[in-house]
Every structure is written in structure tokens, then in C-alpha cells.
């Protein structure tokens, strides 16, 4: 199984990633320095009790790795998760 997923953080920002072989505990690899900096601006009560949401945006039993990668880029652009105001993806580079 190949999937493209979206993670929504309590900061309101999102991260979109891909995964070949499903692990329901995997939450991607955004730049944790950026995520931690955003978390630091949250109220203390939110930092102590929060929820991170994972949504499967696309899945396939037969797609190639290339097709999965293309779908990931498509979803990053669709949801603008590469826009630093919206999300934590830093590739492909956001051009406004």
C-alpha cells in the first residue's frame, strides 16, 4: 500500500508526506526546529494538551513509487503546505 497523507498540527499548519507500506504511527519528517518554534508560540494549556491529526489523502495498491511521489507533490501544491504561512513542507519551493 502506498499513501499520501496530511498531518494537521495544533498550530493550524499542515505537513503532507508519502509512505510506502503503512505504519499508522508514522507522522512524517517536517523540520522539527520550525515545528518547535511554532509550538513555543502556543498558549501553555495548548502545549500541555493537544491533538495531531493524520488524514490519508490518497492511497493505492498498485501505484509506482514515481506515481506516489507525483501525487505527493500534487497534494503539496493543492493544499499549499509548502507556503510557510500554511504548512511545514519546504519542497517544492513555494513561489507565491
C-alpha positions as protocol buffer text, in pm:
chain_id: "A"
residue {
  index: 1
  type: UNK
  ca { x: 0 y: 0 z: 0 }
}
residue {
  index: 2
  type: UNK
  ca { x: 124 y: 346 z: -88 }
}
residue {
  index: 3
  type: UNK
  ca { x: -27 y: 657 z: 64 }
}
residue {
  index: 4
  type: UNK
  ca { x: -7 y: 1034 z: 66 }
}
residue {
  index: 5
  type: UNK
  ca { x: -115 y: 1181 z: 399 }
}
residue {
  index: 6
  type: UNK
  ca { x: -171 y: 1516 z: 566 }
}
residue {
  index: 7
  type: UNK
  ca { x: -74 y: 1593 z: 924 }
}
residue {
  index: 8
  type: UNK
  ca { x: -250 y: 1884 z: 1094 }
}
residue {
  index: 9
  type: UNK
  ca { x: -77 y: 2032 z: 1399 }
}
residue {
  index: 10
  type: UNK
  ca { x: -236 y: 2238 z: 1677 }
}
residue {
  index: 11
  type: UNK
  ca { x: -53 y: 2537 z: 1529 }
}
residue {
  index: 12
  type: UNK
  ca { x: -303 y: 2515 z: 1242 }
}
residue {
  index: 13
  type: UNK
  ca { x: -27 y: 2432 z: 996 }
}
residue {
  index: 14
  type: UNK
  ca { x: -10 y: 2116 z: 787 }
}
residue {
  index: 15
  type: UNK
  ca { x: 252 y: 1875 z: 656 }
}
residue {
  index: 16
  type: UNK
  ca { x: 199 y: 1645 z: 357 }
}
residue {
  index: 17
  type: UNK
  ca { x: 407 y: 1332 z: 314 }
}
residue {
  index: 18
  type: UNK
  ca { x: 416 y: 996 z: 142 }
}
residue {
  index: 19
  type: UNK
  ca { x: 468 y: 645 z: 267 }
}
residue {
  index: 20
  type: UNK
  ca { x: 516 y: 308 z: 102 }
}
residue {
  index: 21
  type: UNK
  ca { x: 390 y: 47 z: 343 }
}
residue {
  index: 22
  type: UNK
  ca { x: 151 y: 179 z: 601 }
}
residue {
  index: 23
  type: UNK
  ca { x: 258 y: 247 z: 957 }
}
residue {
  index: 24
  type: UNK
  ca { x: -24 y: 418 z: 1137 }
}
residue {
  index: 25
  type: UNK
  ca { x: 221 y: 561 z: 1390 }
}
residue {
  index: 26
  type: UNK
  ca { x: 441 y: 739 z: 1134 }
}
residue {
  index: 27
  type: UNK
  ca { x: 393 y: 1117 z: 1123 }
}
residue {
  index: 28
  type: UNK
  ca { x: 649 y: 1227 z: 866 }
}
residue {
  index: 29
  type: UNK
  ca { x: 967 y: 1431 z: 886 }
}
residue {
  index: 30
  type: UNK
  ca { x: 894 y: 1803 z: 890 }
}
residue {
  index: 31
  type: UNK
  ca { x: 1172 y: 2033 z: 1010 }
}
residue {
  index: 32
  type: UNK
  ca { x: 1128 y: 1993 z: 1386 }
}
residue {
  index: 33
  type: UNK
  ca { x: 1305 y: 2322 z: 1459 }
}
residue {
  index: 34
  type: UNK
  ca { x: 1032 y: 2504 z: 1269 }
}
residue {
  index: 35
  type: UNK
  ca { x: 753 y: 2299 z: 1430 }
}
residue {
  index: 36
  type: UNK
  ca { x: 901 y: 2353 z: 1778 }
}
residue {
  index: 37
  type: UNK
  ca { x: 932 y: 2728 z: 1719 }
}
residue {
  index: 38
  type: UNK
  ca { x: 563 y: 2742 z: 1625 }
}
residue {
  index: 39
  type: UNK
  ca { x: 467 y: 2530 z: 1927 }
}
residue {
  index: 40
  type: UNK
  ca { x: 654 y: 2774 z: 2152 }
}
residue {
  index: 41
  type: UNK
  ca { x: 411 y: 3047 z: 2046 }
}
residue {
  index: 42
  type: UNK
  ca { x: 106 y: 2843 z: 2154 }
}
residue {
  index: 43
  type: UNK
  ca { x: -58 y: 2910 z: 2491 }
}
residue {
  index: 44
  type: UNK
  ca { x: 78 y: 2688 z: 2772 }
}
residue {
  index: 45
  type: UNK
  ca { x: -251 y: 2498 z: 2810 }
}
residue {
  index: 46
  type: UNK
  ca { x: -243 y: 2402 z: 2439 }
}
residue {
  index: 47
  type: UNK
  ca { x: 120 y: 2290 z: 2462 }
}
residue {
  index: 48
  type: UNK
  ca { x: 24 y: 2061 z: 2751 }
}
residue {
  index: 49
  type: UNK
  ca { x: -282 y: 1903 z: 2585 }
}
residue {
  index: 50
  type: UNK
  ca { x: -302 y: 1882 z: 2207 }
}
residue {
  index: 51
  type: UNK
  ca { x: -404 y: 1658 z: 1922 }
}
residue {
  index: 52
  type: UNK
  ca { x: -218 y: 1589 z: 1597 }
}
residue {
  index: 53
  type: UNK
  ca { x: -438 y: 1464 z: 1314 }
}
residue {
  index: 54
  type: UNK
  ca { x: -333 y: 1234 z: 1029 }
}
residue {
  index: 55
  type: UNK
  ca { x: -554 y: 1206 z: 722 }
}
residue {
  index: 56
  type: UNK
  ca { x: -499 y: 977 z: 425 }
}
residue {
  index: 57
  type: UNK
  ca { x: -546 y: 1190 z: 112 }
}
residue {
  index: 58
  type: UNK
  ca { x: -466 y: 921 z: -144 }
}
residue {
  index: 59
  type: UNK
  ca { x: -386 y: 551 z: -142 }
}
residue {
  index: 60
  type: UNK
  ca { x: -302 y: 285 z: -396 }
}
residue {
  index: 61
  type: UNK
  ca { x: -219 y: -83 z: -400 }
}
residue {
  index: 62
  type: UNK
  ca { x: -66 y: -68 z: -748 }
}
residue {
  index: 63
  type: UNK
  ca { x: 95 y: 276 z: -798 }
}
residue {
  index: 64
  type: UNK
  ca { x: 465 y: 301 z: -870 }
}
residue {
  index: 65
  type: UNK
  ca { x: 700 y: 499 z: -645 }
}
residue {
  index: 66
  type: UNK
  ca { x: 709 y: 765 z: -919 }
}
residue {
  index: 67
  type: UNK
  ca { x: 329 y: 792 z: -923 }
}
residue {
  index: 68
  type: UNK
  ca { x: 322 y: 819 z: -543 }
}
residue {
  index: 69
  type: UNK
  ca { x: 586 y: 1095 z: -549 }
}
residue {
  index: 70
  type: UNK
  ca { x: 394 y: 1284 z: -818 }
}
residue {
  index: 71
  type: UNK
  ca { x: 75 y: 1260 z: -613 }
}
residue {
  index: 72
  type: UNK
  ca { x: 260 y: 1392 z: -306 }
}
residue {
  index: 73
  type: UNK
  ca { x: 380 y: 1699 z: -499 }
}
residue {
  index: 74
  type: UNK
  ca { x: 30 y: 1748 z: -640 }
}
residue {
  index: 75
  type: UNK
  ca { x: -118 y: 1747 z: -288 }
}
residue {
  index: 76
  type: UNK
  ca { x: 154 y: 1977 z: -151 }
}
residue {
  index: 77
  type: UNK
  ca { x: 66 y: 2230 z: -419 }
}
residue {
  index: 78
  type: UNK
  ca { x: -310 y: 2179 z: -385 }
}
residue {
  index: 79
  type: UNK
  ca { x: -309 y: 2241 z: -9 }
}
residue {
  index: 80
  type: UNK
  ca { x: -19 y: 2494 z: -24 }
}
residue {
  index: 81
  type: UNK
  ca { x: 164 y: 2312 z: 253 }
}
residue {
  index: 82
  type: UNK
  ca { x: 491 y: 2446 z: 111 }
}
residue {
  index: 83
  type: UNK
  ca { x: 377 y: 2802 z: 191 }
}
residue {
  index: 84
  type: UNK
  ca { x: 545 y: 2878 z: 528 }
}
residue {
  index: 85
  type: UNK
  ca { x: 226 y: 3054 z: 641 }
}
residue {
  index: 86
  type: UNK
  ca { x: 21 y: 2737 z: 575 }
}
residue {
  index: 87
  type: UNK
  ca { x: 245 y: 2439 z: 629 }
}
residue {
  index: 88
  type: UNK
  ca { x: 575 y: 2272 z: 705 }
}
residue {
  index: 89
  type: UNK
  ca { x: 673 y: 2134 z: 364 }
}
residue {
  index: 90
  type: UNK
  ca { x: 979 y: 2313 z: 228 }
}
residue {
  index: 91
  type: UNK
  ca { x: 984 y: 2134 z: -108 }
}
residue {
  index: 92
  type: UNK
  ca { x: 886 y: 2203 z: -375 }
}
residue {
  index: 93
  type: UNK
  ca { x: 986 y: 2562 z: -313 }
}
residue {
  index: 94
  type: UNK
  ca { x: 684 y: 2790 z: -266 }
}
residue {
  index: 95
  type: UNK
  ca { x: 675 y: 3065 z: -529 }
}
residue {
  index: 96
  type: UNK
  ca { x: 367 y: 3254 z: -410 }
}
